[in-house]
Amino acid sequence: TQLLEQSPQFLSIQEGENLTVYCNSSSVFSSLQWYRQEPGEGPVLLVTVVTGGEVKKLKRLTFQFGDARKDSSLHITAAQPGDTGLYLCAGACRRKLVFGAGTILRVKS
Amino acid sequence: DSGVTQTPKHLITATGQRVTLRCSPRSGDLSVYWYQQSLDQGLQFLIQYYNGEERAKGNILERFSAQQFPDLHSELNLSSLELGDSALYFCASSASGLSGNTIYFGEGSWLTVV
């Protein structure tokens, strides 16, 4: 059983479309992070959100932390083929960083 | 390049064997983490060390062990290997062991057990 549930598991879209990836849990996290992983590489940190209700923007990516600090979302505007990859959310819980199963995103040109 | 170095990059070994995976953290980072990534389990936390001491333990099997040396490099030992141990093993490091710290991942060691 995953502590963090990510949805959808797979997403295949056309270049220019918008998308949202969700990360949900019944647990409260002191912070939540989003990573992107490309084939043959390790996950790379995109953002850390700490405060409930916090919204952070990274170019075309918008990250939101739920008010209760149990869930988060990642919204990508006008997706590009370079956004293709595995998106992972991770929550800090009891000195451990636990990861969701990830969302595989494929952006077709 | 994250600055975290893992060796070997690929390893193929037989069931019942023992292997050692090595990790050099980013310069100055005191904390080292080991993760296992497989298709069916996703990225699973195994164990964390901070400045040579075990800090947190996750889903690490008894057949697996790890340590962090005085020079801060770490090794993950996997013994009595089974087919199901085939996975990508990541090492990561951070400056301290505090939650919310930026964690930098290496490129992983791909283990295939045949």
PDB file of C-alpha atoms in Angstrom:
ATOM      1  CA  THR A   1       0.000   0.000   0.000  1.00  0.00           C
ATOM      2  CA  GLN A   2       1.408   3.346  -1.070  1.00  0.00           C
ATOM      3  CA  LEU A   3       1.384   6.088   1.525  1.00  0.00           C
ATOM      4  CA  LEU A   4       1.155   8.531  -1.352  1.00  0.00           C
ATOM      5  CA  GLU A   5      -1.259   7.800  -4.188  1.00  0.00           C
ATOM      6  CA  GLN A   6      -0.514   9.417  -7.518  1.00  0.00           C
ATOM      7  CA  SER A   7      -2.938   9.762 -10.385  1.00  0.00           C
ATOM      8  CA  PRO A   8      -3.082   9.190 -13.195  1.00  0.00           C
ATOM      9  CA  GLN A   9      -0.482   6.443 -13.542  1.00  0.00           C
ATOM     10  CA  PHE A  10       0.018   7.145 -17.226  1.00  0.00           C
ATOM     11  CA  LEU A  11      -0.708  10.183 -19.344  1.00  0.00           C
ATOM     12  CA  SER A  12      -0.142  10.563 -23.064  1.00  0.00           C
ATOM     13  CA  ILE A  13      -0.992  13.959 -24.525  1.00  0.00           C
ATOM     14  CA  GLN A  14      -0.279  16.155 -27.508  1.00  0.00           C
ATOM     15  CA  GLU A  15       2.165  19.021 -27.411  1.00  0.00           C
ATOM     16  CA  GLY A  16       0.440  22.206 -26.269  1.00  0.00           C
ATOM     17  CA  GLU A  17      -2.146  20.543 -24.032  1.00  0.00           C
ATOM     18  CA  ASN A  18      -2.506  21.215 -20.319  1.00  0.00           C
ATOM     19  CA  LEU A  19      -2.440  18.509 -17.672  1.00  0.00           C
ATOM     20  CA  THR A  20      -2.680  17.994 -13.938  1.00  0.00           C
ATOM     21  CA  VAL A  21      -1.099  15.258 -11.856  1.00  0.00           C
ATOM     22  CA  TYR A  22      -2.379  14.534  -8.360  1.00  0.00           C
ATOM     23  CA  CYS A  23      -0.699  13.262  -5.233  1.00  0.00           C
ATOM     24  CA  ASN A  24      -2.991  12.253  -2.372  1.00  0.00           C
ATOM     25  CA  SER A  25      -2.552  10.800   1.083  1.00  0.00           C
ATOM     26  CA  SER A  26      -4.413  10.312   4.338  1.00  0.00           C
ATOM     27  CA  SER A  27      -1.265  11.385   6.179  1.00  0.00           C
ATOM     28  CA  VAL A  28      -0.059  14.870   6.961  1.00  0.00           C
ATOM     29  CA  PHE A  29       3.395  15.765   5.700  1.00  0.00           C
ATOM     30  CA  SER A  30       5.758  18.422   6.983  1.00  0.00           C
ATOM     31  CA  SER A  31       6.778  19.031   3.398  1.00  0.00           C
ATOM     32  CA  LEU A  32       6.130  17.585  -0.007  1.00  0.00           C
ATOM     33  CA  GLN A  33       8.432  17.440  -2.976  1.00  0.00           C
ATOM     34  CA  TRP A  34       8.015  16.830  -6.687  1.00  0.00           C
ATOM     35  CA  TYR A  35      10.679  15.117  -8.754  1.00  0.00           C
ATOM     36  CA  ARG A  36      11.099  14.354 -12.435  1.00  0.00           C
ATOM     37  CA  GLN A  37      12.974  11.272 -13.552  1.00  0.00           C
ATOM     38  CA  GLU A  38      14.161  10.546 -17.067  1.00  0.00           C
ATOM     39  CA  PRO A  39      15.216   7.101 -18.310  1.00  0.00           C
ATOM     40  CA  GLY A  40      18.656   6.090 -17.107  1.00  0.00           C
ATOM     41  CA  GLU A  41      18.847   8.884 -14.579  1.00  0.00           C
ATOM     42  CA  GLY A  42      17.956   9.474 -10.976  1.00  0.00           C
ATOM     43  CA  PRO A  43      15.034  11.653  -9.875  1.00  0.00           C
ATOM     44  CA  VAL A  44      15.716  15.381  -9.955  1.00  0.00           C
ATOM     45  CA  LEU A  45      14.021  17.713  -7.499  1.00  0.00           C
ATOM     46  CA  LEU A  46      11.619  20.220  -9.073  1.00  0.00           C
ATOM     47  CA  VAL A  47      10.120  21.892  -6.027  1.00  0.00           C
ATOM     48  CA  THR A  48       9.500  21.625  -2.293  1.00  0.00           C
ATOM     49  CA  VAL A  49       6.275  22.905  -0.753  1.00  0.00           C
ATOM     50  CA  VAL A  50       6.047  23.383   2.982  1.00  0.00           C
ATOM     51  CA  THR A  51       3.061  25.538   3.889  1.00  0.00           C
ATOM     52  CA  GLY A  52      -0.544  24.378   3.538  1.00  0.00           C
ATOM     53  CA  GLY A  53      -2.166  26.136   0.588  1.00  0.00           C
ATOM     54  CA  GLU A  54       1.195  27.103  -0.863  1.00  0.00           C
ATOM     55  CA  VAL A  55       1.450  27.593  -4.613  1.00  0.00           C
ATOM     56  CA  LYS A  56       4.776  27.613  -6.423  1.00  0.00           C
ATOM     57  CA  LYS A  57       5.453  28.240 -10.077  1.00  0.00           C
ATOM     58  CA  LEU A  58       8.374  26.996 -12.117  1.00  0.00           C
ATOM     59  CA  LYS A  59       7.983  28.334 -15.663  1.00  0.00           C
ATOM     60  CA  ARG A  60       5.036  26.344 -17.088  1.00  0.00           C
ATOM     61  CA  LEU A  61       4.733  24.143 -13.984  1.00  0.00           C
ATOM     62  CA  THR A  62       2.469  25.102 -11.096  1.00  0.00           C
ATOM     63  CA  PHE A  63       2.635  23.180  -7.818  1.00  0.00           C
ATOM     64  CA  GLN A  64       0.042  23.389  -5.071  1.00  0.00           C
ATOM     65  CA  PHE A  65       0.117  21.986  -1.544  1.00  0.00           C
ATOM     66  CA  GLY A  66      -3.269  21.225  -0.017  1.00  0.00           C
ATOM     67  CA  ASP A  67      -4.491  23.279   2.916  1.00  0.00           C
ATOM     68  CA  ALA A  68      -4.306  20.246   5.206  1.00  0.00           C
ATOM     69  CA  ARG A  69      -0.850  19.276   3.871  1.00  0.00           C
ATOM     70  CA  LYS A  70      -2.126  15.848   2.803  1.00  0.00           C
ATOM     71  CA  ASP A  71      -2.210  16.326  -0.943  1.00  0.00           C
ATOM     72  CA  SER A  72      -0.599  18.170  -3.790  1.00  0.00           C
ATOM     73  CA  SER A  73      -1.022  18.786  -7.476  1.00  0.00           C
ATOM     74  CA  LEU A  74       1.254  19.555 -10.388  1.00  0.00           C
ATOM     75  CA  HIS A  75      -0.215  21.441 -13.321  1.00  0.00           C
ATOM     76  CA  ILE A  76       1.676  21.789 -16.590  1.00  0.00           C
ATOM     77  CA  THR A  77       0.578  24.404 -19.092  1.00  0.00           C
ATOM     78  CA  ALA A  78       1.223  23.955 -22.812  1.00  0.00           C
ATOM     79  CA  ALA A  79       3.165  20.715 -22.390  1.00  0.00           C
ATOM     80  CA  GLN A  80       6.292  20.220 -24.474  1.00  0.00           C
ATOM     81  CA  PRO A  81       7.966  16.948 -25.580  1.00  0.00           C
ATOM     82  CA  GLY A  82      10.792  17.833 -23.198  1.00  0.00           C
ATOM     83  CA  ASP A  83       8.338  17.458 -20.298  1.00  0.00           C
ATOM     84  CA  THR A  84       8.188  13.714 -20.975  1.00  0.00           C
ATOM     85  CA  GLY A  85       9.270  11.691 -17.979  1.00  0.00           C
ATOM     86  CA  LEU A  86       8.253  10.110 -14.698  1.00  0.00           C
ATOM     87  CA  TYR A  87       6.878  12.588 -12.173  1.00  0.00           C
ATOM     88  CA  LEU A  88       7.164  11.563  -8.551  1.00  0.00           C
ATOM     89  CA  CYS A  89       5.801  13.190  -5.443  1.00  0.00           C
ATOM     90  CA  ALA A  90       7.511  12.541  -2.135  1.00  0.00           C
ATOM     91  CA  GLY A  91       6.472  13.375   1.385  1.00  0.00           C
ATOM     92  CA  ALA A  92       8.651  13.859   4.435  1.00  0.00           C
ATOM     93  CA  CYS A  93       7.306  11.650   7.209  1.00  0.00           C
ATOM     94  CA  ARG A  94       9.117  10.586  10.382  1.00  0.00           C
ATOM     95  CA  ARG A  95      12.589  11.346   9.028  1.00  0.00           C
ATOM     96  CA  LYS A  96      11.858   9.399   5.872  1.00  0.00           C
ATOM     97  CA  LEU A  97      11.134  10.623   2.389  1.00  0.00           C
ATOM     98  CA  VAL A  98       8.444   8.356   0.963  1.00  0.00           C
ATOM     99  CA  PHE A  99       7.610   8.393  -2.708  1.00  0.00           C
ATOM    100  CA  GLY A 100       4.440   7.888  -4.661  1.00  0.00           C
ATOM    101  CA  ALA A 101       4.406   5.349  -7.490  1.00  0.00           C
ATOM    102  CA  GLY A 102       4.741   8.115 -10.044  1.00  0.00           C
ATOM    103  CA  THR A 103       2.981   9.374 -13.144  1.00  0.00           C
ATOM    104  CA  ILE A 104       4.501   8.550 -16.508  1.00  0.00           C
ATOM    105  CA  LEU A 105       3.950  11.494 -18.826  1.00  0.00           C
ATOM    106  CA  ARG A 106       4.466  11.300 -22.555  1.00  0.00           C
ATOM    107  CA  VAL A 107       4.092  14.437 -24.630  1.00  0.00           C
ATOM    108  CA  LYS A 108       3.823  13.788 -28.353  1.00  0.00           C
ATOM    109  CA  SER A 109       4.891  16.359 -30.913  1.00  0.00           C
TER     110      SER A 109
ATOM    111  CA  ASP B   1      25.333  15.843 -12.913  1.00  0.00           C
ATOM    112  CA  SER B   2      24.029  15.647  -9.328  1.00  0.00           C
ATOM    113  CA  GLY B   3      27.473  15.127  -7.823  1.00  0.00           C
ATOM    114  CA  VAL B   4      26.461  11.749  -6.384  1.00  0.00           C
ATOM    115  CA  THR B   5      28.524   8.926  -7.852  1.00  0.00           C
ATOM    116  CA  GLN B   6      27.407   5.322  -7.901  1.00  0.00           C
ATOM    117  CA  THR B   7      29.301   2.233  -9.018  1.00  0.00           C
ATOM    118  CA  PRO B   8      28.846  -0.070 -10.760  1.00  0.00           C
ATOM    119  CA  LYS B   9      26.281   1.285 -13.213  1.00  0.00           C
ATOM    120  CA  HIS B  10      25.238  -2.193 -14.321  1.00  0.00           C
ATOM    121  CA  LEU B  11      25.669  -5.558 -12.672  1.00  0.00           C
ATOM    122  CA  ILE B  12      24.488  -9.022 -13.641  1.00  0.00           C
ATOM    123  CA  THR B  13      24.839 -11.799 -11.109  1.00  0.00           C
ATOM    124  CA  ALA B  14      23.377 -15.188 -10.277  1.00  0.00           C
ATOM    125  CA  THR B  15      20.891 -16.113  -7.587  1.00  0.00           C
ATOM    126  CA  GLY B  16      22.482 -16.801  -4.225  1.00  0.00           C
ATOM    127  CA  GLN B  17      25.384 -14.456  -4.848  1.00  0.00           C
ATOM    128  CA  ARG B  18      26.403 -11.331  -2.957  1.00  0.00           C
ATOM    129  CA  VAL B  19      27.117  -7.901  -4.396  1.00  0.00           C
ATOM    130  CA  THR B  20      28.260  -4.553  -3.063  1.00  0.00           C
ATOM    131  CA  LEU B  21      27.049  -1.253  -4.449  1.00  0.00           C
ATOM    132  CA  ARG B  22      29.111   1.826  -3.756  1.00  0.00           C
ATOM    133  CA  CYS B  23      28.128   5.469  -3.399  1.00  0.00           C
ATOM    134  CA  SER B  24      30.086   8.673  -3.052  1.00  0.00           C
ATOM    135  CA  PRO B  25      27.877  11.532  -1.851  1.00  0.00           C
ATOM    136  CA  ARG B  26      28.101  15.125  -3.014  1.00  0.00           C
ATOM    137  CA  SER B  27      31.014  16.982  -1.538  1.00  0.00           C
ATOM    138  CA  GLY B  28      30.051  18.224   1.917  1.00  0.00           C
ATOM    139  CA  ASP B  29      26.864  16.161   2.237  1.00  0.00           C
ATOM    140  CA  LEU B  30      26.685  14.210   5.484  1.00  0.00           C
ATOM    141  CA  SER B  31      23.561  12.190   4.825  1.00  0.00           C
ATOM    142  CA  VAL B  32      23.292   9.226   2.469  1.00  0.00           C
ATOM    143  CA  TYR B  33      20.121   7.427   1.452  1.00  0.00           C
ATOM    144  CA  TRP B  34      19.557   4.172  -0.398  1.00  0.00           C
ATOM    145  CA  TYR B  35      16.464   3.517  -2.471  1.00  0.00           C
ATOM    146  CA  GLN B  36      15.294   0.568  -4.548  1.00  0.00           C
ATOM    147  CA  GLN B  37      13.239   1.184  -7.681  1.00  0.00           C
ATOM    148  CA  SER B  38      11.347  -1.582  -9.441  1.00  0.00           C
ATOM    149  CA  LEU B  39       8.426  -1.575 -11.844  1.00  0.00           C
ATOM    150  CA  ASP B  40       5.987  -3.110  -9.399  1.00  0.00           C
ATOM    151  CA  GLN B  41       7.097  -1.385  -6.170  1.00  0.00           C
ATOM    152  CA  GLY B  42       8.152   2.036  -7.367  1.00  0.00           C
ATOM    153  CA  LEU B  43      10.822   3.926  -5.447  1.00  0.00           C
ATOM    154  CA  GLN B  44      11.201   2.345  -2.006  1.00  0.00           C
ATOM    155  CA  PHE B  45      13.250   3.830   0.801  1.00  0.00           C
ATOM    156  CA  LEU B  46      15.753   1.342   2.226  1.00  0.00           C
ATOM    157  CA  ILE B  47      17.980   3.110   4.713  1.00  0.00           C
ATOM    158  CA  GLN B  48      19.578   6.428   5.632  1.00  0.00           C
ATOM    159  CA  TYR B  49      22.904   7.234   7.248  1.00  0.00           C
ATOM    160  CA  TYR B  50      24.014  10.516   8.711  1.00  0.00           C
ATOM    161  CA  ASN B  51      27.683  11.122   9.400  1.00  0.00           C
ATOM    162  CA  GLY B  52      28.391   7.431   9.770  1.00  0.00           C
ATOM    163  CA  GLU B  53      25.393   6.548  11.928  1.00  0.00           C
ATOM    164  CA  GLU B  54      22.173   4.862  10.853  1.00  0.00           C
ATOM    165  CA  ARG B  55      19.429   7.512  10.933  1.00  0.00           C
ATOM    166  CA  ALA B  56      16.310   5.868   9.517  1.00  0.00           C
ATOM    167  CA  LYS B  57      15.317   2.470   8.251  1.00  0.00           C
ATOM    168  CA  GLY B  58      12.735   1.617   5.643  1.00  0.00           C
ATOM    169  CA  ASN B  59      11.780  -1.544   3.827  1.00  0.00           C
ATOM    170  CA  ILE B  60      15.243  -3.066   3.876  1.00  0.00           C
ATOM    171  CA  LEU B  61      15.447  -6.850   3.882  1.00  0.00           C
ATOM    172  CA  GLU B  62      17.580  -8.678   6.443  1.00  0.00           C
ATOM    173  CA  ARG B  63      19.687  -9.998   3.549  1.00  0.00           C
ATOM    174  CA  PHE B  64      20.668  -6.401   2.804  1.00  0.00           C
ATOM    175  CA  SER B  65      22.962  -4.257   4.869  1.00  0.00           C
ATOM    176  CA  ALA B  66      24.607  -0.893   4.488  1.00  0.00           C
ATOM    177  CA  GLN B  67      27.202   1.283   6.119  1.00  0.00           C
ATOM    178  CA  GLN B  68      28.666   4.737   5.843  1.00  0.00           C
ATOM    179  CA  PHE B  69      32.403   5.087   6.240  1.00  0.00           C
ATOM    180  CA  PRO B  70      34.421   7.906   7.900  1.00  0.00           C
ATOM    181  CA  ASP B  71      35.055   9.477   4.494  1.00  0.00           C
ATOM    182  CA  LEU B  72      31.226   9.514   4.111  1.00  0.00           C
ATOM    183  CA  HIS B  73      31.041   7.145   1.181  1.00  0.00           C
ATOM    184  CA  SER B  74      28.516   4.364   1.605  1.00  0.00           C
ATOM    185  CA  GLU B  75      28.110   0.768   0.541  1.00  0.00           C
ATOM    186  CA  LEU B  76      24.976  -1.318   0.176  1.00  0.00           C
ATOM    187  CA  ASN B  77      25.552  -5.051   0.505  1.00  0.00           C
ATOM    188  CA  LEU B  78      23.012  -7.413  -0.999  1.00  0.00           C
ATOM    189  CA  SER B  79      23.397 -11.105  -0.186  1.00  0.00           C
ATOM    190  CA  SER B  80      21.657 -14.392  -1.009  1.00  0.00           C
ATOM    191  CA  LEU B  81      20.303 -12.647  -4.046  1.00  0.00           C
ATOM    192  CA  GLU B  82      16.941 -13.637  -5.457  1.00  0.00           C
ATOM    193  CA  LEU B  83      15.379 -12.941  -8.838  1.00  0.00           C
ATOM    194  CA  GLY B  84      13.076 -10.420  -7.192  1.00  0.00           C
ATOM    195  CA  ASP B  85      16.035  -8.321  -6.090  1.00  0.00           C
ATOM    196  CA  SER B  86      16.556  -7.233  -9.685  1.00  0.00           C
ATOM    197  CA  ALA B  87      16.008  -3.497  -9.613  1.00  0.00           C
ATOM    198  CA  LEU B  88      17.587  -0.089  -9.921  1.00  0.00           C
ATOM    199  CA  TYR B  89      19.305   0.908  -6.704  1.00  0.00           C
ATOM    200  CA  PHE B  90      19.718   4.603  -6.079  1.00  0.00           C
ATOM    201  CA  CYS B  91      21.949   6.386  -3.665  1.00  0.00           C
ATOM    202  CA  ALA B  92      21.110   9.944  -2.720  1.00  0.00           C
ATOM    203  CA  SER B  93      22.706  12.503  -0.472  1.00  0.00           C
ATOM    204  CA  SER B  94      21.774  15.685   1.337  1.00  0.00           C
ATOM    205  CA  ALA B  95      23.589  18.225   3.424  1.00  0.00           C
ATOM    206  CA  SER B  96      21.886  17.154   6.621  1.00  0.00           C
ATOM    207  CA  GLY B  97      19.299  14.585   7.541  1.00  0.00           C
ATOM    208  CA  LEU B  98      16.471  17.004   8.068  1.00  0.00           C
ATOM    209  CA  SER B  99      13.140  16.567   6.332  1.00  0.00           C
ATOM    210  CA  GLY B 100      12.644  19.044   3.539  1.00  0.00           C
ATOM    211  CA  ASN B 101      16.363  19.119   2.709  1.00  0.00           C
ATOM    212  CA  THR B 102      17.157  18.885  -0.967  1.00  0.00           C
ATOM    213  CA  ILE B 103      18.131  15.329  -1.788  1.00  0.00           C
ATOM    214  CA  TYR B 104      20.343  14.669  -4.794  1.00  0.00           C
ATOM    215  CA  PHE B 105      20.167  11.303  -6.495  1.00  0.00           C
ATOM    216  CA  GLY B 106      22.881   9.427  -8.305  1.00  0.00           C
ATOM    217  CA  GLU B 107      22.270   7.752 -11.640  1.00  0.00           C
ATOM    218  CA  GLY B 108      21.666   4.406 -10.022  1.00  0.00           C
ATOM    219  CA  SER B 109      23.111   0.911 -10.152  1.00  0.00           C
ATOM    220  CA  TRP B 110      21.112  -1.466 -12.302  1.00  0.00           C
ATOM    221  CA  LEU B 111      21.173  -4.954 -10.765  1.00  0.00           C
ATOM    222  CA  THR B 112      19.990  -7.960 -12.720  1.00  0.00           C
ATOM    223  CA  VAL B 113      19.803 -11.292 -10.906  1.00  0.00           C
ATOM    224  CA  VAL B 114      19.611 -14.315 -13.212  1.00  0.00           C
TER     225      VAL B 114
END
